[in-house]
Coordinates of C-alpha atoms in Angstrom, one line a residue:
M1 CA -6.0 -25.6 -2.1
I2 CA -2.8 -23.0 -1.2
T3 CA -1.2 -20.3 -3.3
I4 CA 2.1 -18.3 -2.8
Q5 CA 3.2 -16.0 -5.2
A6 CA 6.5 -14.0 -4.7
P7 CA 8.5 -11.4 -7.1
K8 CA 11.9 -13.9 -8.2
N9 CA 14.2 -11.4 -7.0
Y10 CA 14.1 -9.1 -3.7
I11 CA 16.6 -6.6 -2.8
N12 CA 17.3 -3.9 -0.5
E13 CA 20.7 -2.3 -1.0
D14 CA 21.0 1.1 -0.7
G15 CA 22.6 2.9 -4.0
I16 CA 21.2 0.4 -6.0
T17 CA 19.2 2.7 -8.2
A18 CA 22.8 3.1 -9.9
K19 CA 22.8 -0.4 -10.5
V20 CA 19.4 -0.9 -12.5
G21 CA 21.3 -1.1 -16.4
E22 CA 23.1 -4.2 -14.2
Y23 CA 19.7 -6.2 -14.1
V24 CA 17.7 -4.7 -16.8
A25 CA 20.5 -5.7 -19.5
P26 CA 20.3 -9.5 -19.4
L27 CA 16.9 -9.3 -20.4
A28 CA 16.0 -6.6 -22.4
K29 CA 18.0 -4.1 -24.5
H30 CA 15.1 -1.8 -25.1
I31 CA 12.5 -0.6 -22.3
L32 CA 9.5 1.2 -21.6
I33 CA 9.5 3.1 -18.1
I34 CA 6.6 4.0 -16.2
T35 CA 7.0 6.8 -13.4
S36 CA 5.6 10.1 -12.1
P37 CA 7.2 13.1 -12.6
K38 CA 8.4 13.1 -8.8
A39 CA 9.8 9.8 -9.2
W40 CA 11.5 10.5 -11.9
Q41 CA 13.4 13.5 -10.9
A42 CA 14.3 11.8 -7.4
T43 CA 15.9 9.0 -9.7
Q44 CA 16.9 10.3 -12.9
D45 CA 20.5 10.9 -12.5
F46 CA 21.3 7.2 -11.0
I47 CA 18.9 5.6 -13.5
L48 CA 19.8 6.8 -16.6
P49 CA 23.6 6.3 -16.5
S50 CA 23.4 3.2 -15.8
L51 CA 21.2 2.1 -18.3
Q52 CA 23.6 4.1 -20.8
Q53 CA 26.6 2.2 -19.4
Q54 CA 24.7 -1.2 -20.6
G55 CA 24.0 0.3 -23.8
I56 CA 19.5 -0.2 -23.4
T57 CA 17.7 2.4 -25.3
Y58 CA 14.2 3.6 -23.4
R59 CA 11.0 5.7 -23.9
I60 CA 9.5 7.1 -20.6
E61 CA 5.6 7.1 -20.3
W62 CA 4.4 9.5 -17.4
L63 CA 1.3 8.1 -15.0
E64 CA 0.1 11.1 -12.9
D65 CA -3.5 10.2 -12.2
V66 CA -4.9 6.6 -10.9
C67 CA -4.6 3.2 -11.8
T68 CA -7.0 3.0 -13.7
R69 CA -8.0 -0.4 -16.7
R70 CA -8.4 2.3 -19.0
R71 CA -4.7 3.9 -18.3
I72 CA -3.7 0.5 -18.3
D73 CA -4.3 0.2 -21.8
S74 CA -2.7 2.9 -22.5
F75 CA 0.7 1.5 -21.5
V76 CA -0.1 -1.6 -22.7
A77 CA -0.5 0.1 -26.6
I78 CA 2.6 1.9 -25.9
A79 CA 4.5 -0.6 -24.8
K80 CA 3.7 -2.9 -28.9
Q81 CA 4.3 -0.1 -30.0
Q82 CA 7.7 0.4 -29.3
Q83 CA 8.6 -3.0 -29.0
A84 CA 9.7 -3.0 -25.1
Q85 CA 10.9 -5.8 -23.7
L86 CA 11.2 -5.0 -20.1
I87 CA 9.1 -2.3 -18.5
L88 CA 10.9 -0.8 -15.4
A89 CA 8.3 1.3 -12.4
V90 CA 9.8 3.8 -11.1
G91 CA 7.3 5.6 -8.4
G92 CA 4.8 4.8 -5.7
G93 CA 2.1 1.8 -5.6
R94 CA 0.2 3.2 -8.6
V95 CA 2.7 3.3 -10.6
L96 CA 3.6 -0.5 -9.6
D97 CA 0.5 -1.7 -9.9
V98 CA 0.0 -0.2 -13.0
S99 CA 3.4 -1.8 -14.7
K100 CA 2.5 -4.9 -13.2
A101 CA -0.6 -5.4 -14.4
V102 CA 1.0 -3.7 -18.1
G103 CA 3.7 -7.1 -17.6
E104 CA 0.9 -9.3 -17.4
L105 CA -1.2 -7.6 -20.1
L106 CA 2.0 -7.9 -22.4
G107 CA 2.4 -11.7 -22.5
Q108 CA 4.0 -12.0 -18.7
K109 CA 6.8 -9.6 -19.8
P110 CA 9.3 -9.1 -17.4
V111 CA 8.9 -5.9 -14.8
I112 CA 11.6 -4.6 -12.8
A113 CA 10.0 -2.4 -9.9
L114 CA 11.8 0.4 -8.3
P115 CA 10.1 2.0 -5.4
T116 CA 10.7 5.5 -4.4
I117 CA 8.3 5.6 -1.3
A118 CA 7.1 3.2 1.8
A119 CA 4.0 3.4 1.4
T120 CA 2.5 0.4 0.4
C121 CA 3.1 -3.5 -0.6
A122 CA 2.6 -3.0 -4.5
A123 CA 6.1 -3.6 -5.4
W124 CA 5.6 -7.6 -3.8
S125 CA 1.4 -7.6 -4.0
P126 CA 0.1 -10.5 -6.6
I127 CA -2.6 -7.6 -7.2
T128 CA -3.2 -4.6 -9.5
V129 CA -6.1 -2.4 -7.6
L130 CA -8.1 -1.1 -10.1
Y131 CA -9.8 2.5 -9.7
E132 CA -13.1 4.3 -11.5
D133 CA -11.2 7.9 -13.1
N134 CA -12.2 9.6 -9.9
G135 CA -10.1 7.8 -7.7
A136 CA -12.9 5.3 -6.3
H137 CA -12.2 1.4 -5.5
I138 CA -13.0 -0.9 -8.2
G139 CA -11.1 -4.1 -7.5
P140 CA -8.3 -6.4 -7.7
F141 CA -7.0 -7.2 -11.3
A142 CA -5.1 -10.7 -10.6
L143 CA -1.4 -10.9 -11.6
S144 CA -0.1 -14.6 -12.2
Q145 CA 3.7 -13.7 -12.4
L146 CA 5.1 -10.6 -10.0
P147 CA 8.6 -8.7 -10.9
V148 CA 11.1 -10.1 -11.6
F149 CA 13.6 -8.2 -9.3
V150 CA 12.3 -5.5 -6.7
L151 CA 15.1 -2.9 -6.3
V152 CA 14.8 -1.6 -2.7
D153 CA 16.8 1.9 -2.9
S154 CA 16.8 3.1 1.0
E155 CA 18.2 6.0 0.5
I156 CA 15.7 7.4 -2.5
I157 CA 12.7 6.1 0.1
V158 CA 14.3 7.9 2.9
K159 CA 14.2 11.1 1.1
S160 CA 10.7 10.9 1.0
P161 CA 8.2 12.5 3.3
V162 CA 7.5 10.6 6.5
R163 CA 3.8 10.8 5.8
Y164 CA 4.7 8.0 3.8
L165 CA 6.3 5.4 6.1
K166 CA 3.9 6.2 8.7
S167 CA 1.1 5.9 6.2
G168 CA 3.4 1.8 4.8
I169 CA 3.3 0.9 8.6
V170 CA -0.6 1.1 9.2
D171 CA -1.5 -0.6 5.7
S172 CA 1.2 -3.2 6.8
F173 CA 0.6 -4.0 10.3
A174 CA -3.4 -3.8 9.4
K175 CA -3.0 -7.2 7.9
W176 CA -2.6 -8.7 11.5
F177 CA -5.7 -6.7 12.6
E178 CA -7.6 -7.9 10.2
F179 CA -6.5 -11.3 9.7
H180 CA -6.8 -11.9 13.5
P181 CA -10.7 -12.2 14.0
Y182 CA -11.2 -14.6 11.1
L183 CA -8.5 -16.7 13.7
R184 CA -10.7 -16.1 16.4
N185 CA -13.6 -17.2 14.8
G186 CA -11.7 -21.1 13.8
D187 CA -11.0 -19.7 10.3
D188 CA -7.2 -21.6 10.8
G189 CA -6.6 -22.9 7.4
I190 CA -2.7 -23.1 6.7
A191 CA -3.0 -19.9 4.7
M192 CA -4.4 -17.7 7.1
E193 CA -2.1 -18.9 10.1
L194 CA 0.7 -17.9 7.5
K195 CA 0.0 -14.8 6.4
A196 CA -0.9 -14.1 9.5
Y197 CA 2.5 -14.8 11.3
A198 CA 4.0 -13.1 8.8
A199 CA 1.5 -10.3 9.5
R200 CA 2.5 -10.5 13.3
M201 CA 5.9 -10.4 13.0
A202 CA 5.4 -7.4 10.8
V203 CA 3.5 -5.6 14.2
E204 CA 6.3 -6.9 16.0
I205 CA 9.1 -5.0 14.3
F206 CA 7.0 -2.0 14.1
K207 CA 6.6 -2.6 17.7
R208 CA 10.5 -2.8 17.9
E209 CA 11.6 -0.1 15.5
G210 CA 9.0 2.0 14.2
Q211 CA 9.4 5.3 16.5
Q212 CA 13.1 5.2 15.7
A213 CA 12.5 4.7 11.9
V214 CA 10.3 7.7 11.5
L215 CA 12.6 10.1 13.4
D216 CA 15.9 8.9 11.1
N217 CA 13.4 9.3 8.1
E218 CA 12.4 13.0 9.6
Q219 CA 16.4 13.8 9.2
Q220 CA 16.7 11.8 5.8
R221 CA 19.2 9.3 7.7
V222 CA 19.7 5.7 6.3
T223 CA 19.8 3.5 9.4
V224 CA 19.0 -0.3 10.2
P225 CA 15.4 0.5 12.0
L226 CA 15.0 2.3 8.9
R227 CA 16.2 -0.8 6.5
K228 CA 14.3 -2.9 8.8
I229 CA 10.7 -1.1 8.1
I230 CA 10.9 -0.9 4.4
D231 CA 11.5 -4.2 4.7
A232 CA 8.4 -5.0 7.1
V233 CA 5.8 -2.6 4.5
I234 CA 7.1 -3.8 1.0
A235 CA 8.3 -8.0 2.3
L236 CA 6.5 -9.0 4.9
A237 CA 3.5 -7.7 4.1
G238 CA 3.9 -8.2 0.4
I239 CA 4.2 -12.4 1.9
A240 CA 1.4 -11.8 3.8
N241 CA -0.5 -10.6 0.6
S242 CA 0.6 -13.4 -1.1
M243 CA -0.7 -16.9 0.7
K244 CA -3.9 -17.8 -0.3
D245 CA -6.9 -20.8 -0.2
E246 CA -9.9 -21.0 -1.6
V247 CA -11.7 -19.0 0.4
P248 CA -11.7 -15.3 -0.1
R249 CA -11.5 -13.0 2.5
I250 CA -11.6 -9.2 3.1
G251 CA -10.1 -7.3 5.5
A252 CA -12.5 -5.0 7.4
A253 CA -10.6 -2.3 7.3
H254 CA -9.5 -1.9 3.6
A255 CA -13.6 -2.4 3.2
I256 CA -14.1 0.8 5.1
H257 CA -11.0 2.3 3.2
H258 CA -12.8 1.2 -0.3
S259 CA -15.8 2.9 0.5
M260 CA -14.1 6.1 1.4
T261 CA -12.6 6.2 -1.7
R262 CA -16.2 7.0 -2.5
I263 CA -16.2 10.4 -1.1
P264 CA -14.3 13.3 -3.1
E265 CA -13.5 15.0 0.1
L266 CA -11.0 12.5 1.6
H267 CA -9.5 12.0 -1.9
H268 CA -5.9 13.8 -0.6
W269 CA -6.0 10.4 2.2
L270 CA -3.1 8.4 1.9
H271 CA -4.4 4.8 1.7
G272 CA -2.9 3.5 5.3
E273 CA -4.3 6.9 6.8
K274 CA -8.0 5.3 5.6
V275 CA -6.7 1.9 6.5
G276 CA -6.1 3.4 9.8
F277 CA -9.5 4.6 10.2
G278 CA -11.3 1.7 9.4
L279 CA -9.2 -0.3 11.7
A280 CA -10.1 2.5 14.3
I281 CA -13.9 1.7 13.1
Q282 CA -12.8 -1.9 13.2
N283 CA -12.1 -2.1 16.4
I284 CA -15.3 -0.8 17.9
L285 CA -17.4 -2.7 16.4
E286 CA -15.4 -5.7 17.3
Q287 CA -14.7 -5.1 20.4
P288 CA -11.6 -8.1 20.7
E289 CA -9.7 -9.2 24.0
A290 CA -8.1 -6.4 25.7
E291 CA -5.0 -7.0 24.6
V292 CA -5.4 -6.7 20.9
T293 CA -7.2 -3.5 21.2
Q294 CA -4.2 -2.3 23.8
D295 CA -1.6 -3.2 20.9
L296 CA -3.7 -1.8 18.6
H297 CA -4.6 1.5 20.1
W298 CA -0.6 2.0 20.7
L299 CA 0.4 1.8 17.0
L300 CA -2.5 4.0 15.8
N301 CA -1.5 6.9 18.4
H302 CA 2.3 6.7 17.0
F303 CA 1.4 6.3 13.5
A304 CA -1.7 6.4 12.0
G305 CA -3.7 9.8 10.9
P306 CA -7.2 11.0 12.6
L307 CA -9.1 8.3 14.4
H308 CA -12.6 9.7 14.5
L309 CA -15.2 10.9 12.6
D310 CA -15.5 14.7 12.9
A311 CA -11.6 15.3 12.0
L312 CA -12.2 13.7 8.4
G313 CA -12.6 17.4 7.4
I314 CA -16.6 17.4 7.0
E315 CA -19.2 19.0 9.5
D316 CA -22.0 16.7 8.7
T317 CA -20.9 13.8 10.4
T318 CA -23.8 11.7 10.6
Y319 CA -24.4 12.2 6.9
L320 CA -20.6 10.8 6.5
A321 CA -21.7 8.0 8.1
R322 CA -24.0 7.5 6.5
R323 CA -21.9 7.6 3.1
I324 CA -19.2 5.3 4.4
A325 CA -21.7 2.9 5.5
D326 CA -23.6 2.9 2.8
G327 CA -20.4 2.1 1.0
V328 CA -18.8 -1.1 2.8
K329 CA -19.6 -3.8 0.7
V330 CA -18.5 -7.2 1.8
P331 CA -20.3 -10.5 0.5
D332 CA -22.3 -11.8 3.0
K333 CA -20.3 -15.7 2.8
I334 CA -17.3 -13.3 3.7
A335 CA -18.8 -11.3 6.2
A336 CA -20.5 -14.5 7.7
R337 CA -16.9 -15.6 8.6
L338 CA -16.4 -13.0 11.3
P339 CA -17.1 -12.8 14.8
F340 CA -18.5 -9.4 14.6
S341 CA -21.3 -7.7 12.6
L342 CA -20.4 -5.9 9.6
A343 CA -24.2 -4.5 8.8
K344 CA -24.7 -1.3 7.8
S345 CA -26.1 0.1 10.9
D346 CA -23.9 -1.7 13.2
I347 CA -21.2 0.2 11.1
E348 CA -22.7 3.4 11.5
K349 CA -23.4 3.2 14.7
A350 CA -19.4 2.6 15.0
L351 CA -18.6 5.8 12.9
I352 CA -20.6 7.8 15.0
S353 CA -19.0 6.8 18.4
S354 CA -15.8 7.0 17.2
I355 CA -16.6 10.9 17.6
T356 CA -16.3 10.0 21.7
T357 CA -14.5 7.0 21.4
N358 CA -10.8 7.8 20.3
N359 CA -8.9 11.2 21.4
H360 CA -9.3 14.3 19.5
K361 CA -6.4 15.9 18.2
H362 CA -5.7 18.4 15.9
N363 CA -5.8 16.6 12.0
P364 CA -2.3 17.0 11.2
F365 CA -3.5 15.2 7.6
K366 CA -5.2 18.5 5.8
K367 CA -4.6 18.4 1.8
D368 CA -0.8 18.7 1.2
K369 CA 0.8 19.5 -2.1
N370 CA 4.1 18.5 -1.4
L371 CA 2.6 14.7 -1.0
E372 CA 3.2 14.5 -4.7
Y373 CA 7.0 14.4 -3.9
I374 CA 8.2 10.9 -5.7
K375 CA 5.1 9.3 -5.3

């Protein structure tokens, strides 16, 4: 068995935000817009005239917290009350995930996704990731349909802080380094090979274009390298995430990420930053061939956050290592498909050894209120 899911249409076009009404009009005349205040501030001057020109009526609802089932249900109730015919999602991963789930629960109402940052592949991904109210990871909510349109506007994304793009790069290249151990251990199903091919292609793009794209983002210039990186973060990583078979798998770095979400002191870290830290720990656990380690370290050093335990901002590193290790939950039948141990004791040792294994550097990832920009 193999399943591949994808949006009906993916379009990366400069200025497409100002044309959103043209994509909505054939599908709906009354819509629910789910967005965040910062994302709407960055896009409303383009979106509203486009909707008005097409005679589309709308209601705007804000998402200012995490993606929870409670918030999803509240938007479903509003959409039913307003008889919304389509959900327009404008924002980052949380907004996109909530909106996809709302469309699903409304009986597969169409969703149009307009990502305002390139920090995850949420616009494409065939799941909505659910969290508790306190930000702790719960798990995926599977979707039977993806957006009818993913509209990517590099002119909007380029205005966001570069930290988001770096986080998206890390979350995307993580997929190759998480898939590779399964392949190395003989897990050669066609879905896994296809996932790995797409993920490896993204890695090559990041190595070739990533540094220039980061510089272009910092200078707010829309360039070919920046567009390629945005597509790799959203589309290529989304493709890799969208292929599955009957065998469940989880990446070790994402399992470590999930545990980190249960530690309130780390909530100011972005998703990709936690995943990057998880990759550094996975590399200690796995000890893969030199070429893989060399590629990973180059990418982490250029795009990731702190890679060692004592950079997390918590003084008691031994206690922190125990907390993270205790929270890593990977079913035995999945862990058995990997060529390294995910025992709590081994994860804890790897976390502690990261203090001296990785290069220490100043932690640039302190809590920053500006990170709410167009998220």
